[in-house]
Each structure stands twice: as C-alpha cells, then as structure tokens.
C-alpha atoms as a printed R data frame, in Angstrom:
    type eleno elety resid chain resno       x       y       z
1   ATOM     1    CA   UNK     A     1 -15.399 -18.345   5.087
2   ATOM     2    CA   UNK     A     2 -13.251 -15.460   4.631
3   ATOM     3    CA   UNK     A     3 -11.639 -13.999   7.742
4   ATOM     4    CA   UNK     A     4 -10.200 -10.215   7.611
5   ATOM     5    CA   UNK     A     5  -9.463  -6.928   9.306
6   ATOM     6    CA   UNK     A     6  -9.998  -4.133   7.956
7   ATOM     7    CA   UNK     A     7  -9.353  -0.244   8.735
8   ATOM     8    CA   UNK     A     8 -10.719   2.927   5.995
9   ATOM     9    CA   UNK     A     9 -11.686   0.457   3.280
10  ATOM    10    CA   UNK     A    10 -15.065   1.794   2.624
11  ATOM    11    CA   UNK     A    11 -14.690   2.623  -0.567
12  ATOM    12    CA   UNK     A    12 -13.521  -0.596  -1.715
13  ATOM    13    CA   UNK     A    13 -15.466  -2.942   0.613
14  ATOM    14    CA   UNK     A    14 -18.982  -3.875  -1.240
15  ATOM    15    CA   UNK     A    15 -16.558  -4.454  -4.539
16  ATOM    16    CA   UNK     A    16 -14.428  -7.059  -2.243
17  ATOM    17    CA   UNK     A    17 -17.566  -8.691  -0.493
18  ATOM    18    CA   UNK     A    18 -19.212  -9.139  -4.061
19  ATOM    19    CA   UNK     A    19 -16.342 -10.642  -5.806
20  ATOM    20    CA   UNK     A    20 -15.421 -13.448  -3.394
21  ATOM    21    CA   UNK     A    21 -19.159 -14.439  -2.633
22  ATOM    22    CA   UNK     A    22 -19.095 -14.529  -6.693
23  ATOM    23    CA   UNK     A    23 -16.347 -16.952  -6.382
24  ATOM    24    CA   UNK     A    24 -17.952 -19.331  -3.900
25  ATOM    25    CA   UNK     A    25 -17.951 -17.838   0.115
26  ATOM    26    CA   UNK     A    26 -20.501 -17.615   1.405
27  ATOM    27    CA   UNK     A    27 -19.639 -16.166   5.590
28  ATOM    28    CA   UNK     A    28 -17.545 -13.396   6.105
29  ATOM    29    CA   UNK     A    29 -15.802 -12.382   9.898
30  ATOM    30    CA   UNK     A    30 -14.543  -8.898   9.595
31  ATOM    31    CA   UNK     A    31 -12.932  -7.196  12.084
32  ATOM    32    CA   UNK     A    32 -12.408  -3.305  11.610
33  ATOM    33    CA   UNK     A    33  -9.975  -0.945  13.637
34  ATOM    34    CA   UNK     A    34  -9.699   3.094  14.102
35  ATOM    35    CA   UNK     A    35 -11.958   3.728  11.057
36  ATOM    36    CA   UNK     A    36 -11.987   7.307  10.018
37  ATOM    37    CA   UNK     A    37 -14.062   6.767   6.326
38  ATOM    38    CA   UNK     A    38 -16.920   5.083   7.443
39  ATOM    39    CA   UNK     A    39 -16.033   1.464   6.977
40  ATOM    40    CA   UNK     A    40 -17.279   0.266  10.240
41  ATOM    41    CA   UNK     A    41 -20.617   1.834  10.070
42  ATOM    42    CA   UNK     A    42 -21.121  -0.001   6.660
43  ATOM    43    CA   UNK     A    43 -19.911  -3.458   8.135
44  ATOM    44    CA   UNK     A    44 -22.402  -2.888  10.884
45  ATOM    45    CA   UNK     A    45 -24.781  -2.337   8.471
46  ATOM    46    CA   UNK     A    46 -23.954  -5.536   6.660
47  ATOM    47    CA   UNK     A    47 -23.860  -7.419   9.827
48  ATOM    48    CA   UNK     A    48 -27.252  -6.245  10.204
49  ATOM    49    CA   UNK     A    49 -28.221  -7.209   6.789
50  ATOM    50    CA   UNK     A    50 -26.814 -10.474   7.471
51  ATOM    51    CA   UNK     A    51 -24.254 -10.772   4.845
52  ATOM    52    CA   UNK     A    52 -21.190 -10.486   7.392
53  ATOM    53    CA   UNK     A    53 -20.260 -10.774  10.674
54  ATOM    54    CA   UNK     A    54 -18.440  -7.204  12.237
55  ATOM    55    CA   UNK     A    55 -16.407  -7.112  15.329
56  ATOM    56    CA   UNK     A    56 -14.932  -3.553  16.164
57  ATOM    57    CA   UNK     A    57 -11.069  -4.529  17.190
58  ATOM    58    CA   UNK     A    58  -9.662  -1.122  18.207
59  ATOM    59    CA   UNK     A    59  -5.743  -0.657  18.421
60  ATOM    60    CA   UNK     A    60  -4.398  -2.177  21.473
61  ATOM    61    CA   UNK     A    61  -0.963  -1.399  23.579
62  ATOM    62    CA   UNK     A    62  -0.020  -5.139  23.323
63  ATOM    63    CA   UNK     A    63  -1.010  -6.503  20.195
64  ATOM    64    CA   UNK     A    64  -1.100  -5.293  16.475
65  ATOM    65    CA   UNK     A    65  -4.879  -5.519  15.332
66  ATOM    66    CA   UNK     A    66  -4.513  -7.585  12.276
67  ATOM    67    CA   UNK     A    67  -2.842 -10.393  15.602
68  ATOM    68    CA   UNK     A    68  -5.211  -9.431  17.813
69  ATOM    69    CA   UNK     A    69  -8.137  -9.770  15.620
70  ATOM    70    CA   UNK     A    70  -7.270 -13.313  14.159
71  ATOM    71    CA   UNK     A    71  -6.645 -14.502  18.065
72  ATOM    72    CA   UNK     A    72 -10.450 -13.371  18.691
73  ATOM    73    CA   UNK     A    73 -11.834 -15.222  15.800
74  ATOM    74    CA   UNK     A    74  -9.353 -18.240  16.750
75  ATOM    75    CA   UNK     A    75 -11.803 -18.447  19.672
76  ATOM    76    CA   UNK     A    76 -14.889 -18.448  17.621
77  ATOM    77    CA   UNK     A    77 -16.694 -21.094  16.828
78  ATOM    78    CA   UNK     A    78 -18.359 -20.188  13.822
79  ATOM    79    CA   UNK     A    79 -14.949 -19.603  12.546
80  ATOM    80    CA   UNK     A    80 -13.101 -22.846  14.307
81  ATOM    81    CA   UNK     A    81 -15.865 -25.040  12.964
82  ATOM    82    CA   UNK     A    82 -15.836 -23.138   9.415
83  ATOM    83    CA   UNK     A    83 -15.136 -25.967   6.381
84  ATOM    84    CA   UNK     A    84 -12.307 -23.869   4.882
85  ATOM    85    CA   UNK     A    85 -11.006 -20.550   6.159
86  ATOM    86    CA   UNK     A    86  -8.946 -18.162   3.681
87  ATOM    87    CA   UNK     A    87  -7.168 -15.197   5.905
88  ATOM    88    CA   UNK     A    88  -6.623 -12.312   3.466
89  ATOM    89    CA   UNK     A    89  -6.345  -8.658   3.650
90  ATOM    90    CA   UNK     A    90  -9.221  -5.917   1.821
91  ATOM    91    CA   UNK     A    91  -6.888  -5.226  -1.196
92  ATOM    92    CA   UNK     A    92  -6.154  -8.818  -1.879
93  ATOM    93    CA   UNK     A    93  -8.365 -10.545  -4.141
94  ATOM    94    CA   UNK     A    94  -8.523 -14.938  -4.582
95  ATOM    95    CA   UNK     A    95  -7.809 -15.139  -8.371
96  ATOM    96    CA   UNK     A    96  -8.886 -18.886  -9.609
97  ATOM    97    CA   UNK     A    97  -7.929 -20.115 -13.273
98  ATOM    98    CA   UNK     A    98  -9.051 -23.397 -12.914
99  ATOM    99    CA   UNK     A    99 -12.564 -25.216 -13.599
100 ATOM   100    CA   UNK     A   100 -15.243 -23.091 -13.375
101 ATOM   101    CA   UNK     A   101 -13.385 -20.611 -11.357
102 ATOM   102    CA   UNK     A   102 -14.656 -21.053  -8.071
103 ATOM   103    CA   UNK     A   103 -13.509 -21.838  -4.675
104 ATOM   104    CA   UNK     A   104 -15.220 -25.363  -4.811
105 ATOM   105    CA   UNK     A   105 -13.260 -26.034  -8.198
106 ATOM   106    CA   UNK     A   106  -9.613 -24.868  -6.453
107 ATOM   107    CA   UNK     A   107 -10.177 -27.482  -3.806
108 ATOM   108    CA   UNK     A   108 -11.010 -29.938  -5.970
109 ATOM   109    CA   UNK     A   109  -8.233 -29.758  -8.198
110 ATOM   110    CA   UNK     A   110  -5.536 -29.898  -5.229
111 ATOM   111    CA   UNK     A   111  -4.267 -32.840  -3.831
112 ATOM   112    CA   UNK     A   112  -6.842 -35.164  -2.303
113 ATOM   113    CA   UNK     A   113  -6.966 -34.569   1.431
114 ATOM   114    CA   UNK     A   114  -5.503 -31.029   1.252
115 ATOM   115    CA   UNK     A   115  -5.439 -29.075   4.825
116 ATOM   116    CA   UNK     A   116  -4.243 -26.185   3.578
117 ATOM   117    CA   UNK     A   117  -3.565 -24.705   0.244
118 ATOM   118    CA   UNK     A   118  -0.992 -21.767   0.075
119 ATOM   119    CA   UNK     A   119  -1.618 -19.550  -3.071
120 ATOM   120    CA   UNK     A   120   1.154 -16.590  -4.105
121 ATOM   121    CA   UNK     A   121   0.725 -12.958  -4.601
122 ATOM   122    CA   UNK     A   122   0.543 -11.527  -7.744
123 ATOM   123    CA   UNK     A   123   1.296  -7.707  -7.327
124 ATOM   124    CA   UNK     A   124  -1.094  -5.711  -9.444
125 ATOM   125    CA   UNK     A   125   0.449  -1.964 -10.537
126 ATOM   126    CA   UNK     A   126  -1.366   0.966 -10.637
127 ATOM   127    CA   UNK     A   127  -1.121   0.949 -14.740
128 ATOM   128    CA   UNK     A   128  -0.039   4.294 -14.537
129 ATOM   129    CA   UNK     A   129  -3.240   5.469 -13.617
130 ATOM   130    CA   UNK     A   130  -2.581   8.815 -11.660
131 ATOM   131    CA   UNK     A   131  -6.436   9.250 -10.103
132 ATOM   132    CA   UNK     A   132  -9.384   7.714  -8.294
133 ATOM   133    CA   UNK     A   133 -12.420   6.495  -9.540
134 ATOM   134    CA   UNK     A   134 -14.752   5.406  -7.001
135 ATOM   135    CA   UNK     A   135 -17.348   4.228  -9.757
136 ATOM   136    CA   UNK     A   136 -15.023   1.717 -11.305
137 ATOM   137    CA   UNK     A   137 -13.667  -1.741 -10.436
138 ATOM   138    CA   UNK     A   138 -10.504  -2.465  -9.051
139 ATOM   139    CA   UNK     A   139 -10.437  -5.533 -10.607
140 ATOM   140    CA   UNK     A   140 -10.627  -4.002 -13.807
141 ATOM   141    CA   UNK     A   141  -8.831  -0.791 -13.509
142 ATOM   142    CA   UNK     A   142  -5.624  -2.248 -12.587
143 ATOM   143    CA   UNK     A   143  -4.656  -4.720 -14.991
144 ATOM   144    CA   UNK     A   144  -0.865  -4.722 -15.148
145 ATOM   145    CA   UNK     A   145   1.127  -6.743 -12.738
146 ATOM   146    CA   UNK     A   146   4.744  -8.089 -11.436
147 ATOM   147    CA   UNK     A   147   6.506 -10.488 -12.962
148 ATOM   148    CA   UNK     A   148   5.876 -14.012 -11.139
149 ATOM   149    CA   UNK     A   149   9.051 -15.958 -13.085
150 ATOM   150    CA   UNK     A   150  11.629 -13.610 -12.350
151 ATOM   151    CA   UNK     A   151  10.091 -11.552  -9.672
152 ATOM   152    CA   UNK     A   152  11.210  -8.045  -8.676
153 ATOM   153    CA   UNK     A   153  11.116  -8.230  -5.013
154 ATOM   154    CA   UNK     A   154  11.051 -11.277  -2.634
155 ATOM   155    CA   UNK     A   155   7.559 -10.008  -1.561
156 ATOM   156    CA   UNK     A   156   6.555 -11.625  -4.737
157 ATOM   157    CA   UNK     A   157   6.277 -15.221  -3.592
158 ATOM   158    CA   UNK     A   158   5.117 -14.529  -0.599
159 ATOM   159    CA   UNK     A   159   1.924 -15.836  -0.068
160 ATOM   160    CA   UNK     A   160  -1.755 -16.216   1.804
161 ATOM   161    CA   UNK     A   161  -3.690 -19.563   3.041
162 ATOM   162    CA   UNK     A   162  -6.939 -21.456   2.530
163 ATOM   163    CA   UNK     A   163  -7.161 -23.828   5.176
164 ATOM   164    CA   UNK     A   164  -9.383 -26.197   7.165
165 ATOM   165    CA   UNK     A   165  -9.201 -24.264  10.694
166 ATOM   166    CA   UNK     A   166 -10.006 -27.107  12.965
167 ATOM   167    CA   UNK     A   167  -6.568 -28.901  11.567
168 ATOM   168    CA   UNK     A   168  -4.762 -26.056  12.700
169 ATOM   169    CA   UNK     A   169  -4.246 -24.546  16.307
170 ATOM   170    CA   UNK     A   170  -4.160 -20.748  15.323
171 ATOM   171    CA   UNK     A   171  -4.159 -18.164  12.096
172 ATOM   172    CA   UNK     A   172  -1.297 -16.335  11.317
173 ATOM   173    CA   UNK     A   173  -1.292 -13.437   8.626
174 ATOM   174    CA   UNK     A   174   0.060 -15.287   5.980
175 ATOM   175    CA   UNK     A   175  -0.441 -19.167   6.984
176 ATOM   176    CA   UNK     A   176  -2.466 -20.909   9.857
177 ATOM   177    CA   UNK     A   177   0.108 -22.522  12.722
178 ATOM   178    CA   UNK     A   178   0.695 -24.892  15.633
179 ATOM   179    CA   UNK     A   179   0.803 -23.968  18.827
180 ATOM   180    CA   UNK     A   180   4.394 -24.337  20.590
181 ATOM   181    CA   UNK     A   181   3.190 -27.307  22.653
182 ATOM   182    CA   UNK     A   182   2.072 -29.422  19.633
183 ATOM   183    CA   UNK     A   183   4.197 -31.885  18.147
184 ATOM   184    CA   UNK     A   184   4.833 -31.385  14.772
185 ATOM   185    CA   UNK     A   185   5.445 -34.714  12.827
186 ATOM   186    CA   UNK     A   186   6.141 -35.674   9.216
187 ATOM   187    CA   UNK     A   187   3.130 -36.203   7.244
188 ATOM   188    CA   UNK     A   188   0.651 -35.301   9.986
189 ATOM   189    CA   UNK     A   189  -1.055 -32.102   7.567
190 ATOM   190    CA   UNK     A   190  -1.750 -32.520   3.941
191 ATOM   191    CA   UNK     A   191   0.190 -29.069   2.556
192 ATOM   192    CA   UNK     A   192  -0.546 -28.140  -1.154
193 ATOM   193    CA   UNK     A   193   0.597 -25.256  -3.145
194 ATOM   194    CA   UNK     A   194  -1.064 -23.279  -5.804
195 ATOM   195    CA   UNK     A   195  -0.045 -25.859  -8.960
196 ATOM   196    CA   UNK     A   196  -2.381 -28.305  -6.293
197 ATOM   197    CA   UNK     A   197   1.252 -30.125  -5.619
198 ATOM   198    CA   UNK     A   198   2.330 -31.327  -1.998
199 ATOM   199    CA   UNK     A   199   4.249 -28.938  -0.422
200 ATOM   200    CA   UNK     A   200   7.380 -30.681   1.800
201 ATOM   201    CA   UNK     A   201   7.106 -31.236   5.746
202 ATOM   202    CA   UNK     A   202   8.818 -27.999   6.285
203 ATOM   203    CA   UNK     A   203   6.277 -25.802   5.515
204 ATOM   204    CA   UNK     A   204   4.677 -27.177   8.961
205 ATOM   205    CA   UNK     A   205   6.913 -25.516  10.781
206 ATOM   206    CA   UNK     A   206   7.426 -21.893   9.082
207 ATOM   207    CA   UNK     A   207   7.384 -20.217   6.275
208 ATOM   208    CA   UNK     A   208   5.366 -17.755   4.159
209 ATOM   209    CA   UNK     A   209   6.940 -17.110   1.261
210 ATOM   210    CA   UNK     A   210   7.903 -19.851  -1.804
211 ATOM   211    CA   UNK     A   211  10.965 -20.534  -3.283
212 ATOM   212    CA   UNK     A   212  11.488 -21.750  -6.633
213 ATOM   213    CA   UNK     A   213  10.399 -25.491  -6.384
214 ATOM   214    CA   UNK     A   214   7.521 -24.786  -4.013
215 ATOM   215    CA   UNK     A   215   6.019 -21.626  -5.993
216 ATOM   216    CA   UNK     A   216   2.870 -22.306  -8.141
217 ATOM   217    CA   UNK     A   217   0.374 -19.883 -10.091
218 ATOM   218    CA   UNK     A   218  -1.562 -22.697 -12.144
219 ATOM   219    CA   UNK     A   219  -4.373 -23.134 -10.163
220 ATOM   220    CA   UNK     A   220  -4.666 -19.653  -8.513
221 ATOM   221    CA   UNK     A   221  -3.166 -16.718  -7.422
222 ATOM   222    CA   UNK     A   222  -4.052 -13.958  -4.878
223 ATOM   223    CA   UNK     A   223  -4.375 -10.692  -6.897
224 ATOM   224    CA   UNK     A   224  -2.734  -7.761  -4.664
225 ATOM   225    CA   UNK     A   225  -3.669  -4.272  -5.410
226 ATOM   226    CA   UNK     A   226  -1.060  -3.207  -2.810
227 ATOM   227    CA   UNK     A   227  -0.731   0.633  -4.213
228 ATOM   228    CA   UNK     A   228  -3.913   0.978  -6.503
229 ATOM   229    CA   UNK     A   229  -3.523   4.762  -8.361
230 ATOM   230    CA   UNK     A   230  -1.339   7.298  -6.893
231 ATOM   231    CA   UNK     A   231  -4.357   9.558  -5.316
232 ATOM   232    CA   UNK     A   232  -5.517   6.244  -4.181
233 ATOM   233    CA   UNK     A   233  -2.134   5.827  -2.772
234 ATOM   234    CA   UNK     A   234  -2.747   8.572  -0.882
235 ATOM   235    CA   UNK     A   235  -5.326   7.547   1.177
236 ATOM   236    CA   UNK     A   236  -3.456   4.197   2.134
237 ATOM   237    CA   UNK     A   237  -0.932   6.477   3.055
238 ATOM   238    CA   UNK     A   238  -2.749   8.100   5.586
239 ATOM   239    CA   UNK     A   239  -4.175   4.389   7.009
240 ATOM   240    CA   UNK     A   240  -0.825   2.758   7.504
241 ATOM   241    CA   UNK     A   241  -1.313  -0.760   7.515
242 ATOM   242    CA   UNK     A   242  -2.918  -3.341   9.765
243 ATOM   243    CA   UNK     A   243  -0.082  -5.715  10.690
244 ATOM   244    CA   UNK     A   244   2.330  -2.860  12.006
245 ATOM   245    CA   UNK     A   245   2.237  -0.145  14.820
246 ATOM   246    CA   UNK     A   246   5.036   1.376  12.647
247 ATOM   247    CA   UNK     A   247   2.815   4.773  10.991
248 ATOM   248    CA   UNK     A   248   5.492   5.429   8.630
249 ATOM   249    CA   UNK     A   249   5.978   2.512   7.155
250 ATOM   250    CA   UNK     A   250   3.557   3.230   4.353
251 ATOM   251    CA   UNK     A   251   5.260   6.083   2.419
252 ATOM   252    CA   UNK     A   252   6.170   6.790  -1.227
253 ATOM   253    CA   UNK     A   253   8.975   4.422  -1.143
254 ATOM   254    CA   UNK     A   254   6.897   1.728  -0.547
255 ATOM   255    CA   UNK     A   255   4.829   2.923  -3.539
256 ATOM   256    CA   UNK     A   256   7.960   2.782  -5.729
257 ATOM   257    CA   UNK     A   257   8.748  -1.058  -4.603
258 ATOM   258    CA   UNK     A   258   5.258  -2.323  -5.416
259 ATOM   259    CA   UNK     A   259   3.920  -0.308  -8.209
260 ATOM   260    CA   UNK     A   260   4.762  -3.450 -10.851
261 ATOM   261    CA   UNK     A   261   3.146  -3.097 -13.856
262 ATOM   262    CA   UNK     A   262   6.151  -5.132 -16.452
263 ATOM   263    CA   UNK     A   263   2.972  -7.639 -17.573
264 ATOM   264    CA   UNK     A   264  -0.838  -7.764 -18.287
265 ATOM   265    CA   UNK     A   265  -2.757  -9.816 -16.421
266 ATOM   266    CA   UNK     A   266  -6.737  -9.721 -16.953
267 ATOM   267    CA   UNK     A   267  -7.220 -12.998 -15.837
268 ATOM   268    CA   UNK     A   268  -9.693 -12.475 -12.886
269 ATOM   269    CA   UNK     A   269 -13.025 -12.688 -13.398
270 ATOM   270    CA   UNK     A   270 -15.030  -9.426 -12.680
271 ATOM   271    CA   UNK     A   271 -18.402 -10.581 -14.736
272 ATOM   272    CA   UNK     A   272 -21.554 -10.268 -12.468
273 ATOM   273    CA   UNK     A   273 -19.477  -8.419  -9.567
274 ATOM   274    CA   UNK     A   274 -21.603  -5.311 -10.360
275 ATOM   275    CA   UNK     A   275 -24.886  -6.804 -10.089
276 ATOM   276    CA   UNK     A   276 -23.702  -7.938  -6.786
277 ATOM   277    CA   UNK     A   277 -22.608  -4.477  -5.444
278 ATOM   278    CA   UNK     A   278 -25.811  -3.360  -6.555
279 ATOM   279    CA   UNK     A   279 -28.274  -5.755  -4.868
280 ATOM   280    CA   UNK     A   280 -26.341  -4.344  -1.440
281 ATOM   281    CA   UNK     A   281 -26.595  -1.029  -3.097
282 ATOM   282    CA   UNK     A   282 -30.138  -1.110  -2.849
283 ATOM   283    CA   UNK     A   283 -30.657  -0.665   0.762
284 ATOM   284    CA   UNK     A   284 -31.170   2.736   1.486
285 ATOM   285    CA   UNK     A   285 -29.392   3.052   4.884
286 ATOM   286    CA   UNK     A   286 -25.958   1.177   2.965
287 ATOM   287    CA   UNK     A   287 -26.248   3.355   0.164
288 ATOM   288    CA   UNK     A   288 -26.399   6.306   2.572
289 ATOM   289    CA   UNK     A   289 -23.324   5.415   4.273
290 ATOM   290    CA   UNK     A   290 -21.515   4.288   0.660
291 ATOM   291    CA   UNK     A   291 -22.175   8.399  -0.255
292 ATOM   292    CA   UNK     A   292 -20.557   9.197   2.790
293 ATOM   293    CA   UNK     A   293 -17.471   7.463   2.712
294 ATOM   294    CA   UNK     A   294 -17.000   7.834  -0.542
295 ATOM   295    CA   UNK     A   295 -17.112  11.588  -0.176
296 ATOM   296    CA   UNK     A   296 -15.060  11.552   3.173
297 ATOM   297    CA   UNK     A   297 -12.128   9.951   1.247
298 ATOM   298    CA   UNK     A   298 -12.669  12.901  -1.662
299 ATOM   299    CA   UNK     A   299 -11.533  15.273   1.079
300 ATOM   300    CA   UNK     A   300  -8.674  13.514   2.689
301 ATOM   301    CA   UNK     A   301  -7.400  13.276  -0.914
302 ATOM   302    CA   UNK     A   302  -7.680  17.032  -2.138
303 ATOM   303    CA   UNK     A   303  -6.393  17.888   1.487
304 ATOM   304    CA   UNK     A   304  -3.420  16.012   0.725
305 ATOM   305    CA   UNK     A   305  -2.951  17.484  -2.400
306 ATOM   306    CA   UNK     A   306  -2.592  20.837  -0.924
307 ATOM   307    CA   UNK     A   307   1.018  19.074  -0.143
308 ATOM   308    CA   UNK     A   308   3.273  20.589  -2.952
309 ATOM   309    CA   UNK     A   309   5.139  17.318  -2.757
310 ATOM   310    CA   UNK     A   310   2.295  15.036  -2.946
311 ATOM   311    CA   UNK     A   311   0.501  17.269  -5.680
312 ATOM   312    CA   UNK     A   312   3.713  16.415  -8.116
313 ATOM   313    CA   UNK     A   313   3.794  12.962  -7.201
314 ATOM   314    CA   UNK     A   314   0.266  12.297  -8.331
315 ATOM   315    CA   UNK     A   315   0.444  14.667 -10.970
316 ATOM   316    CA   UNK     A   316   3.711  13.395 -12.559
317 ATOM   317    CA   UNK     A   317   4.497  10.264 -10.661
318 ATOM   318    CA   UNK     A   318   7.737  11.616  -9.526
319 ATOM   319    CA   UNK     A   319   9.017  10.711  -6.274
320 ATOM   320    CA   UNK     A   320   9.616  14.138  -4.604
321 ATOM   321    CA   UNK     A   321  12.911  14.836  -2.684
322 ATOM   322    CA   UNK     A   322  12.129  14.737   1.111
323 ATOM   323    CA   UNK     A   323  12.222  17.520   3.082
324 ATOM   324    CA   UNK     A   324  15.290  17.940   4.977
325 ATOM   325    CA   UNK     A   325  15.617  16.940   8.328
326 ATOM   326    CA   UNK     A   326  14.596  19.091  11.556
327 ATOM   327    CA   UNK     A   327  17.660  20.310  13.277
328 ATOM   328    CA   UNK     A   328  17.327  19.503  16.848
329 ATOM   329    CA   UNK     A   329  16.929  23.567  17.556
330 ATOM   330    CA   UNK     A   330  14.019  23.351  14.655
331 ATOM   331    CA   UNK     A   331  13.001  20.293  16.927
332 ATOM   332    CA   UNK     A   332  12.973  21.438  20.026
333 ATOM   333    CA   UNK     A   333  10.661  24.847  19.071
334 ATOM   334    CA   UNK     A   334   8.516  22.880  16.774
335 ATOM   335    CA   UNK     A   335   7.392  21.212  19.757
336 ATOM   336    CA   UNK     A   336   7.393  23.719  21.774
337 ATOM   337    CA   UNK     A   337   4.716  25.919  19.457
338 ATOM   338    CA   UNK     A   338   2.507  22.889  19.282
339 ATOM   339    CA   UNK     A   339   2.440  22.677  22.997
340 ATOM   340    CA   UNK     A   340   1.845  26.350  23.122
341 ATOM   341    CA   UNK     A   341  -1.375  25.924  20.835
342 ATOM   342    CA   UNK     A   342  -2.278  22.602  22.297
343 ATOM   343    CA   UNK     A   343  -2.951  24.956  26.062
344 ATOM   344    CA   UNK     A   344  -4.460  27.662  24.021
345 ATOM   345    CA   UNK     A   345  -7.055  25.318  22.379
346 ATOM   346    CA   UNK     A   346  -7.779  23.798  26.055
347 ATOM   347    CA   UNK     A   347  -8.431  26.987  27.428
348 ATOM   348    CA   UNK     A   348 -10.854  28.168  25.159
349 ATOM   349    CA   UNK     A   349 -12.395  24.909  25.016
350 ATOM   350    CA   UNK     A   350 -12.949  25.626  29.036
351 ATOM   351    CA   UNK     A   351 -14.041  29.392  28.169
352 ATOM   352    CA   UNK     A   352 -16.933  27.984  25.738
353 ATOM   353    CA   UNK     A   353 -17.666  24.776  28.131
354 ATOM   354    CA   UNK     A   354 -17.615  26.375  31.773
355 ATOM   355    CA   UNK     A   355 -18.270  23.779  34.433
356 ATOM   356    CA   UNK     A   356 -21.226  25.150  35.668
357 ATOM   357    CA   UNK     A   357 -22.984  24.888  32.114
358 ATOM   358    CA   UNK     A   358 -21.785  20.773  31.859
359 ATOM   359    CA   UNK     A   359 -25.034  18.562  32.279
C-alpha cells in the first residue's frame, strides 16, 4: 500500500498512481486537503472506480494535515493490517534498480526479516526547463538530479520508509515510530537501508536523515521532483506544502536550494506508465475532470505571470530582487483599504441578496 496526502496535485496524480501500481502496489489511501485544482473530485472519482481509497482531511487548528491525515489512517485497518506500507508525498516517486524493478524484488533483496526499509531522496532538477507540459511525464522530463556522494544540502540524505505497519505503533512523515510508552530495546525491529544493509539500533529511536555509513542508493532511491519547471514552480508556490501551516515557506528561495541538476539520472523506469494513465483515461467522467484541472492550473499560472517578478523568473530563471518592505505607515493603510473594500463588497452582496428574497 501506498499511504499519502495530497493538496492541488491533479495534474500530476494519474501519472503518480500509474507508475507505482507499475512497480508493484496495488491499494492506495489518499487523503486530500483545501483542493483548489480539482484533485479531490478526481480521487473521488477513483475511489469510485475502485483504484484508491479518498478521505477529504481539511486543514485543522491543531494539527498539520499531512499529521493529521497519517493519525486517521493509523486507525485504519485496511492500512494497520496492510503487508508493507510506504508513506510518501505526490512528487516523490519509489525508484528501484534492483531485480526486475519492482517492489516485490526491493524486499527481497534486503535483509531477511526487514521491518522497515529506509530509502534516500534523490533530488531531481528542473533541467532547466522554464515551462509546463501537462502532456508529458515527469519522470521523463526531469532527468537531471543532485549529487548523492557529495550532496549539496543536508536535505539530500534525508529519507522516506517502507515498512510493515503492524510492527510499528504510528507513521511519521519520513519514518514509522513508537509510541512514548513502548519500550524500545536493542534488536527488537529489523532496520535496513537502501544498499539492503542493517541499519544500527539507533535508528529506533529517531532519525530521518542518513549519514555517511548509514546512506545507501544501490537498491533504490526515492526520486523527488521537489521544484519540477519554473511555471510549474509556480503553482507549488501557490499550494504551500502539506507538512507546514507556514504559507510562505514555499518561495523562490526554496526553488534556488533544490533545483539540482549537477548529474543525469534516467534510471527510473517510465515504460508502460502511459498505457496505464490511459486505461484511467478512458472513463469519461475522469477524463472530464483531468480537462478541468488541467485547465484550472493554466490560469493560476498565466495569472501569476502577470507578476513582473515572476514573469522574469520563469522567463530567465533569475531570482528577482524582493520588493521592499512595507513601512509600518504603508502597513497600517494597506490594511486599512482592504478593510474598506472588504465592507463595500458585503454591502452590495446584501443589496443583490436582500433578506426577504433568501429561500
């Protein structure tokens, strides 16, 4: 099973689905949040097609919704009783070199009696490419990638789990976890890492990212098309991200961290994906909703390019100099005019809707 939230990744979503039931999965729990493109109304759709299971997980005051979502399915029991759960995210693709490149081969080549098997990140670059193109790949478009023996960033060993979830007392976003009243002892899990080598005891207790005897990229990798193209970059701009309350936190600077492209990696397998997408493709009331989102997101992007700033960055791939910060005079009257028009727009919503006419 693959476990996931999601939030305005229609346009990628039948591409994901198709690859990793190519590679061997054959359930799916998806739980979408605050979708704008469309995404949830095509997971319903597949729900009802039976290919995946949906559950709408809007944002909550408490909780961030990538949490909130794996808590839910911790309580599932299709999920809790699942042979092998992997926990990734809708740009992050399972990227297996060994056998015949299926899940079923991964497991098999990792140590016997493996409970979990932790495999790194490989950031994939946008290759330069500066637009979109919904009728393409991702998993052939971007092809260039970080550098996994000298890594730029610490992100780069950081990395996702396959696990057996009934071994395990909860999921976390990178690594499933024991609850605080469970004694942890030496030995007790069976921890291997992506060369199929025993991880030590430590990794029981924390940990998500690898260091240099622990790494491994022999027997898989998880392909992560954190930034895609720079229109595409765009749109994940506008999302945010799942495992943060924090809006800003996707902005161009994170584009300029994890656009690595210094190698060429084609390694994943993308034959018979297509065929795939289109048996889904082939339902009427999908392919409906496929149009629609993939037209949705060709407005938020040419709205966004109406941005001087974010025309040049997509054009040229230079960062633009940000804008300079609001006095607290500029402040104060910004907020004040938006106030001003948020009353107008309620009072002429109460001109056009008197009372009297309400049903």
């Amino acid at each position: 099973m693959v476990l996931t939230t999601m939030k305005n990744e229609g346009p990628y979503l039948l591409e994901w689905i198709a690859y990793h039931r190519l590679i061997g999965f054959n359930e799916f729990t998806i739980f979408s949040n605050d979708c704008t493109d469309g995404t949830n109304l095509m997971l319903n759709r597949l729900d009802q097609m039976g290919l995946v299971r949906h559950f709408d997980n809007p944002l909550g005051p408490r909780m961030d919704p990538q949490r909130a979502a794996y808590s839910r399915a911790n309580k599932q029991k299709e999920v809790k009783t699942a042979d092998w759960v992997l926990v990734i995210d809708a740009d992050e693709f399972l990227n297996i070199h060994c056998g015949d490149r299926s899940v079923d081969a991964l497991i098999e080549a990792c140590t016997p009696g493996a409970d979990a098997i932790s495999l790194n990140w490989r950031f994939m670059g946008s290759a330069g490419l500066a637009e979109w193109d919904p009728e393409a790949l991702v998993t052939e478009r971007f092809d260039r990638a970080c550098s996994i023996d000298e890594p730029e960033s610490g992100l780069v060993w950081g990395f996702k789990t396959l696990c057996k979830p009934d071994r395990f007392d909860f999921f976390g976003v990178h690594r499933p976890k024991f609850d605080k009243r469970t004694e942890v002892l030496p030995g007790m899990r069976c921890w291997s890492n992506g060369n199929g080598q025993r991880m030590p005891d430590d990794i029981l207790h924390k940990g998500w990212r690898s260091n240099k005897h622990t790494v491994g990229y022999e027997l898989a990798q998880i392909n992560h098309y954190a930034v895609k193209s720079r229109q595409e970059f765009l749109l994940k701009r506008l999302r945010g991200t799942a495992n943060s309350k924090n809006k800003d936190r996707i902005d161009l600077d994170y584009f300029t961290r994890l656009d690595l492209n210094a190698h060429e990696d084609k390694s994943i397998v993308t034959e018979g994906v297509r065929e795939i997408v289109n048996e889904m493709l082939a339902d009427d009331d999908l392919a409906a909703l496929h149009r629609a989102c993939l037209e949705t997101c060709r407005r938020a992007i040419a709205y966004q390019m109406q941005d001087e700033r974010l025309a040049k960055f997509v054009e040229t791939g230079e960062m633009p100099e940000e804008p300079e910060e609001e006095t607290r005079e500029e402040r104060k009257a910004r907020k004040a005019r938006e106030k001003a028009e948020a009353e107008a727009a309620t009072d002429l919503e109460k001109k056009d809707n008197p009372p009297e006419a309400a049903e």
